[in-house]
Amino acid sequence: MSLFASSKKPTLSNDEALAAKPIRLTGELTEKPDGQGGQLTVPLAPPKRMKWLFKLPPGASKTFELDAIGVLVWNTLDGKTSVEQIIKRVAKQYNLNLREAQVPTLQFLQTLMKKGLVGVPAEKS
Amino acid sequence: MTAVDAKLRSKTQVLAWQGWRLAISDSWNPVKVDGDYNEGSLLLADLHSPRLGLRWKRASKRGDPAAWANRSLRDEVGQLAAAEAADYKMPGAGDWAVSRLYIDRDPPGRDVWVGHSKSSNRVLQVVHHAERRGTAFSDTLLPSLTDTPADEAKHWSIFDLSLITPPGLSVQWYRFNAGDLSLGLADAKKKITIVRQVGPAALALARQSLLGWLTQQQEQTRKLYRPIQNGEPTTLDLADRTIDGLSGILHRKRRLWWAWMVAARQTMLAFHDPLRDRLLIGQSQNESAMRDVLKTVGWARPAEAS
């Protein structure tokens, strides 16, 4: 047994990542009238261990600016659409090839996951 | 026709790189690009896994292409499998001195074709990662393979960027970012012509105007050049339509009066093609040559009028 226990998170294979169906965890999107993007408003919460130090006013929120592709991806995060389907939808909508759609879509999803806005439901074994 | 064949034949795109030209599946895209006309490699993959690999190099004058083909097959699939390879008559256009094909009997595996092109005196190895048994590799993909000699006009088509370069102009560098594709072309005198395509244009123009994109391209040369004219309206006559854009002229900075190797003047052009929804940006010392190349952009995927 190791002296320092490592908490490595399980990694997904490429196929598993493409088959994952991400779902929105929090946030409210307000689309712009011209269809050129939108604003994603996320309620702010202090860090769990530092609540006594960082006190936020009630209703505090943070706003992210999304472009049209970001809005399209955000709207498809319903827990029923796989990542592969999202990539193909972006490619079809903007007449891109799959590689050009795959790279920014995956980067965007990774950013959303890092910020805790999106999650992937764990499948029951 | 198997499901694999139907899938490969239903949607195809043209891949043209370093003189090689072939029809591949619409869902395949380059994930690794190396080398130049004389020696290089190209790996194509779909969303899930690698699908096709190309590797080429200039054949040596003293070497035996047939011996190279056998050695290449042996290195790729092993001695026993290489012994099963047979000579394969290429049905498409092209002058192939050597052409051997190995088909893996029990997929998933690798089908390998090796050949020597007399047109450019280069040897090529094509590896197809077959998941299920089908004949698309030998019936569809290989027949579409052609080679272009070094002294002829070349077709280029990679990702969404396609253009035709005149004889003597070769790709010196390339930068492929999602939605922003650039090729640096050079002639024998090392004169550089840059072709850059940005898309979708609607999103690009929402970020900044066409003049902003032109200015951004000029910023990349600000160490050597200063703009003396910027934002003049101009047009580009394509085969079936005319697109509008802006032009700018750069002059070498005065402190570099002694730098004869740096071109004294450069022209930059930026166009918006609403039919293809792409921005086209060019930079060169020779404006007429640059316009001739820009006119050919999009040959692989003609835009359909709405």
XYZ file of C-alpha atoms in Angstrom:
431
model
C 0.000 0.000 0.000
C 1.324 3.426 -0.891
C 2.176 5.854 1.911
C 0.478 8.685 0.101
C -2.825 7.499 -1.262
C -3.472 8.932 -4.716
C -6.953 9.847 -5.724
C -6.676 9.441 -9.476
C -9.873 10.064 -11.276
C -10.875 7.365 -13.775
C -10.011 8.359 -17.323
C -12.282 7.751 -20.276
C -11.231 6.190 -23.538
C -11.839 8.104 -26.752
C -14.937 6.067 -27.580
C -16.301 6.426 -24.057
C -15.735 10.186 -24.163
C -17.575 10.466 -27.469
C -20.455 8.353 -26.174
C -20.816 10.369 -22.977
C -23.982 12.440 -22.642
C -23.154 15.611 -20.726
C -25.839 17.482 -18.832
C -26.072 21.032 -17.568
C -25.614 21.298 -13.812
C -26.231 24.973 -13.276
C -26.465 28.232 -15.140
C -29.031 30.157 -17.113
C -28.491 31.191 -20.725
C -29.812 34.416 -22.190
C -29.490 34.435 -25.956
C -28.878 37.628 -27.904
C -31.678 38.715 -30.218
C -29.433 38.652 -33.305
C -28.492 35.032 -32.701
C -24.796 35.865 -32.399
C -24.294 34.344 -28.998
C -25.536 34.742 -25.494
C -24.721 35.238 -21.862
C -24.515 32.395 -19.376
C -25.234 33.429 -15.809
C -23.999 31.142 -13.056
C -24.747 31.635 -9.355
C -21.581 32.063 -7.341
C -20.874 29.924 -4.306
C -17.920 30.310 -1.921
C -15.407 27.468 -1.631
C -16.614 24.747 0.711
C -13.739 25.029 3.176
C -13.408 28.797 3.117
C -17.016 29.837 3.608
C -16.066 31.682 6.761
C -13.488 33.758 4.856
C -15.204 34.449 1.560
C -18.662 35.842 2.159
C -20.634 36.625 -0.939
C -23.748 38.765 -1.112
C -26.948 36.810 -1.697
C -27.731 36.371 -5.375
C -24.120 36.850 -6.461
C -23.528 35.486 -9.926
C -20.923 35.304 -12.650
C -21.569 35.857 -16.341
C -19.844 34.123 -19.238
C -20.037 35.386 -22.794
C -20.726 32.686 -25.353
C -20.558 32.907 -29.125
C -23.051 31.256 -31.456
C -21.279 27.882 -31.353
C -21.138 28.019 -27.573
C -24.857 28.682 -27.417
C -25.556 25.784 -29.766
C -23.446 23.405 -27.684
C -24.954 24.624 -24.398
C -28.481 24.088 -25.669
C -27.692 20.471 -26.587
C -26.402 19.553 -23.123
C -29.585 17.814 -22.075
C -28.148 14.518 -20.873
C -29.589 12.719 -23.913
C -27.250 13.912 -26.665
C -23.833 12.303 -26.879
C -20.649 14.263 -27.458
C -20.312 12.709 -30.900
C -23.785 13.893 -31.850
C -22.972 17.384 -30.598
C -19.837 17.492 -32.744
C -21.742 16.378 -35.816
C -24.457 18.927 -35.143
C -21.910 21.759 -34.911
C -20.205 20.565 -38.106
C -23.493 20.439 -39.973
C -24.760 23.786 -38.665
C -21.618 25.730 -39.610
C -20.475 23.682 -42.610
C -17.271 22.546 -40.932
C -15.480 19.257 -41.261
C -15.580 16.970 -38.257
C -12.058 17.723 -37.104
C -12.669 21.480 -37.154
C -15.847 20.960 -35.154
C -14.350 18.390 -32.791
C -11.457 20.464 -31.458
C -13.331 23.569 -30.262
C -16.323 21.546 -29.056
C -14.215 19.280 -26.870
C -12.206 22.212 -25.529
C -15.414 24.047 -24.699
C -16.861 21.017 -22.922
C -13.656 20.547 -20.944
C -13.800 24.192 -19.868
C -17.404 23.836 -18.761
C -16.559 20.684 -16.797
C -13.601 22.337 -15.089
C -15.847 25.176 -13.967
C -18.440 22.729 -12.693
C -21.174 23.823 -15.085
C -21.501 20.499 -16.865
C -21.361 16.912 -15.703
C -21.542 13.458 -17.172
C -23.988 11.031 -15.536
C -22.255 7.881 -14.289
C -23.780 4.760 -15.790
C -24.880 2.053 -13.382
C -22.807 -1.098 -13.827
C -21.905 -3.916 -51.417
C -21.072 -4.133 -47.728
C -22.027 -1.465 -45.212
C -18.404 -0.335 -45.157
C -18.381 0.136 -48.929
C -21.658 2.028 -48.888
C -20.429 4.305 -46.162
C -17.178 5.058 -47.950
C -18.756 5.622 -51.323
C -21.688 7.717 -50.177
C -19.783 10.693 -48.927
C -16.298 11.380 -50.192
C -14.004 14.344 -50.291
C -10.845 15.050 -52.230
C -7.562 15.034 -50.366
C -4.689 16.626 -52.283
C -1.345 17.112 -50.555
C 2.221 17.344 -51.824
C 1.252 16.119 -55.285
C -0.834 13.160 -54.086
C -4.532 13.262 -54.769
C -7.184 10.754 -53.731
C -10.813 10.483 -52.725
C -11.390 9.690 -49.058
C -14.373 9.433 -46.769
C -16.021 12.683 -45.745
C -15.576 11.791 -42.079
C -11.796 11.369 -42.304
C -9.523 14.285 -41.513
C -5.776 14.725 -41.163
C -4.534 14.422 -37.608
C -0.816 14.368 -38.375
C 0.948 16.071 -41.261
C 4.717 15.913 -41.722
C 7.322 16.532 -44.356
C 7.380 18.009 -47.803
C 7.125 16.944 -51.424
C 10.215 14.750 -51.300
C 9.526 12.950 -48.043
C 6.645 13.014 -45.629
C 3.694 11.354 -44.007
C 0.014 11.958 -43.490
C -2.318 10.276 -41.015
C -6.063 10.460 -41.452
C -8.561 9.589 -38.748
C -12.239 9.897 -38.026
C -13.674 10.734 -34.624
C -12.861 7.305 -33.243
C -9.568 6.000 -34.591
C -6.958 6.272 -37.351
C -8.222 5.182 -40.753
C -5.566 5.852 -43.375
C -1.853 6.511 -43.358
C 0.295 7.739 -46.218
C 4.066 7.716 -46.219
C 6.217 8.729 -49.167
C 9.778 9.540 -50.080
C 11.878 10.192 -53.137
C 13.165 6.967 -54.669
C 16.941 6.772 -54.806
C 18.495 6.575 -58.248
C 20.403 3.402 -57.481
C 17.757 1.703 -55.389
C 15.329 -0.898 -56.673
C 11.694 0.183 -56.172
C 10.506 -3.418 -56.173
C 12.931 -4.295 -53.395
C 11.814 -1.231 -51.465
C 8.179 -2.288 -51.886
C 8.851 -5.747 -50.483
C 10.885 -4.356 -47.621
C 8.207 -1.797 -46.838
C 5.501 -4.464 -46.766
C 7.624 -6.672 -44.554
C 8.250 -3.840 -42.098
C 4.556 -2.965 -41.953
C 2.781 -6.329 -41.740
C 5.529 -8.866 -41.168
C 7.326 -11.397 -43.339
C 4.535 -13.968 -43.579
C 1.844 -11.440 -44.422
C 4.097 -9.624 -46.888
C 4.552 -12.890 -48.761
C 0.792 -12.908 -49.409
C 0.879 -9.511 -51.141
C 0.246 -9.549 -54.856
C 0.911 -7.235 -57.727
C -1.999 -4.880 -58.161
C -2.828 -3.122 -61.395
C -3.873 0.418 -60.547
C -7.074 1.103 -62.487
C -6.910 4.870 -62.214
C -4.684 7.366 -63.988
C -1.012 7.328 -63.194
C 2.175 5.620 -64.198
C 3.134 3.161 -61.482
C 6.314 1.168 -61.935
C 5.587 -0.921 -58.856
C 2.201 -1.622 -57.291
C 1.642 -4.273 -54.640
C -1.369 -4.780 -52.411
C -1.848 -6.751 -49.218
C -5.358 -7.346 -47.878
C -5.738 -8.562 -44.303
C -7.898 -11.693 -44.388
C -9.113 -11.368 -40.810
C -10.081 -7.796 -39.988
C -9.732 -5.690 -37.921
C -6.290 -5.216 -39.416
C -4.294 -3.227 -41.889
C -4.522 -3.339 -45.639
C -1.296 -2.078 -47.200
C -0.530 -0.838 -50.681
C 2.938 0.185 -51.832
C 3.875 1.710 -55.155
C 6.457 3.636 -57.097
C 5.270 6.546 -59.192
C 7.264 7.289 -62.309
C 5.701 10.753 -62.566
C 7.551 12.103 -59.566
C 9.998 9.244 -58.877
C 8.557 8.811 -55.426
C 7.571 5.701 -53.520
C 4.328 5.695 -51.579
C 2.928 3.445 -48.871
C -0.771 3.572 -48.058
C -2.060 1.802 -44.952
C -5.785 1.360 -44.489
C -7.052 0.452 -41.028
C -9.880 -1.923 -41.862
C -12.425 -2.729 -39.193
C -14.628 -4.918 -41.340
C -13.976 -6.700 -44.594
C -14.856 -4.546 -47.586
C -13.481 -3.705 -50.995
C -13.646 0.066 -50.737
C -9.891 0.332 -50.303
C -9.079 -1.453 -53.542
C -12.196 -0.467 -55.499
C -12.721 3.166 -54.538
C -9.778 4.659 -52.722
C -6.785 3.304 -54.644
C -8.295 3.923 -58.115
C -8.651 7.597 -57.202
C -4.963 7.929 -56.292
C -2.975 10.116 -58.657
C 0.427 11.754 -58.568
C 1.586 15.136 -59.856
C 5.138 15.776 -61.049
C 7.078 18.494 -59.292
C 7.184 20.762 -62.324
C 3.430 20.891 -62.907
C 0.620 22.871 -61.310
C -0.494 21.195 -58.128
C -3.877 20.795 -56.542
C -4.072 21.189 -52.767
C -7.045 20.182 -50.661
C -6.782 19.634 -46.930
C -9.498 20.174 -44.344
C -11.639 22.916 -45.805
C -8.870 24.695 -47.696
C -8.317 23.886 -51.348
C -6.341 25.772 -53.961
C -4.224 25.274 -57.067
C -0.632 26.459 -57.226
C 1.221 27.156 -60.463
C 4.406 25.234 -61.332
C 7.331 26.182 -59.150
C 5.262 27.167 -56.141
C 5.424 24.769 -53.206
C 4.120 24.739 -49.656
C 6.826 26.060 -47.358
C 4.849 25.968 -44.092
C 1.338 25.391 -42.916
C -0.755 26.230 -39.875
C -3.986 24.355 -39.306
C -6.151 25.677 -36.491
C -9.842 24.944 -36.181
C -11.503 27.480 -38.451
C -8.219 29.183 -39.398
C -6.140 27.480 -42.068
C -2.979 28.994 -43.526
C -0.516 27.902 -46.178
C 2.816 29.583 -46.862
C 3.819 29.095 -50.494
C 7.302 29.767 -51.823
C 8.870 29.782 -55.257
C 12.451 29.025 -56.229
C 13.519 32.558 -55.272
C 12.022 32.107 -51.789
C 9.298 34.656 -52.429
C 6.506 33.842 -49.989
C 2.798 33.944 -50.714
C 0.473 33.335 -47.776
C -3.080 32.121 -48.219
C -5.275 32.109 -45.149
C -8.887 30.981 -44.865
C -11.050 31.772 -41.851
C -14.483 30.336 -41.309
C -17.336 30.466 -40.606
C -17.202 34.029 -41.868
C -20.371 35.014 -40.007
C -18.728 34.240 -36.666
C -15.421 35.732 -37.749
C -17.022 39.020 -38.781
C -18.994 39.106 -35.538
C -15.655 39.075 -33.738
C -14.071 41.823 -35.845
C -14.628 43.498 -39.175
C -12.894 42.561 -42.404
C -10.601 45.551 -41.925
C -9.793 44.202 -38.496
C -8.789 40.850 -39.976
C -6.646 42.621 -42.573
C -4.987 44.693 -39.867
C -4.440 41.590 -37.732
C -2.626 39.915 -40.633
C -0.476 43.025 -41.069
C 0.437 42.942 -37.396
C 2.288 39.704 -37.972
C 4.824 41.547 -40.118
C 5.109 44.735 -38.081
C 8.744 44.056 -37.201
C 9.731 44.415 -40.841
C 6.929 46.356 -42.523
C 4.770 49.407 -42.014
C 1.396 49.948 -43.705
C 1.299 52.794 -46.238
C -2.177 52.040 -47.555
C -4.922 50.185 -45.766
C -8.552 49.324 -46.337
C -8.868 50.177 -50.017
C -11.883 48.401 -51.553
C -11.073 45.761 -54.103
C -12.708 42.786 -55.790
C -11.700 39.293 -56.817
C -13.170 37.692 -59.919
C -13.891 34.042 -59.308
C -15.080 31.610 -61.960
C -18.748 32.174 -61.303
C -18.971 35.346 -59.222
C -17.137 38.363 -57.883
C -16.406 38.842 -54.199
C -15.620 42.084 -52.424
C -12.745 42.795 -50.114
C -10.109 45.195 -48.905
C -6.475 45.659 -49.795
C -3.460 47.005 -48.013
C 0.095 47.780 -48.999
C 3.065 47.356 -46.707
C 6.468 48.891 -47.147
C 9.711 47.755 -45.640
C 10.687 49.883 -42.652
C 13.245 52.567 -43.358
C 15.714 51.215 -40.811
C 15.889 48.064 -42.945
C 17.006 49.894 -46.092
C 20.091 47.677 -46.175
C 18.138 44.374 -45.905
C 18.038 43.364 -49.551
C 16.731 39.923 -48.618
C 13.534 41.435 -47.232
C 11.062 42.374 -49.950
C 10.584 46.118 -50.229
C 6.844 45.918 -50.618
C 4.058 43.493 -49.825
C 0.401 43.482 -50.743
C -2.319 42.129 -48.503
C -5.828 41.283 -49.587
C -8.848 40.252 -47.534
C -12.085 39.039 -49.085
C -15.420 37.881 -47.763
C -17.005 35.043 -49.726
C -20.620 34.972 -48.535
C -21.488 31.902 -50.616
C -18.837 29.715 -48.952
C -19.132 31.657 -45.679
C -15.383 32.079 -45.529
C -12.884 34.907 -45.238
C -9.959 34.762 -47.634
C -6.744 36.590 -46.753
C -3.670 36.750 -48.946
C -0.215 38.234 -48.536
C 2.507 38.391 -51.165
C 5.106 40.469 -52.955
C 3.511 39.567 -56.261
C -0.107 40.695 -56.230
C -1.065 39.237 -59.603
C 0.341 35.789 -58.734
C -1.448 35.927 -55.388
C -4.737 36.789 -57.072
C -4.303 33.866 -59.474
C -3.950 31.513 -56.504
C -6.815 33.092 -54.548
C -9.117 32.631 -57.523
C -8.672 28.885 -57.265
C -9.531 28.622 -53.561
C -12.476 26.307 -53.008
C -12.046 24.177 -56.136
C -12.553 20.952 -54.185
C -15.905 21.989 -52.770
C -17.737 24.320 -55.146
C -20.164 26.522 -53.295
C -23.802 25.956 -54.094
C -25.876 29.068 -54.636
C -28.769 29.209 -52.191
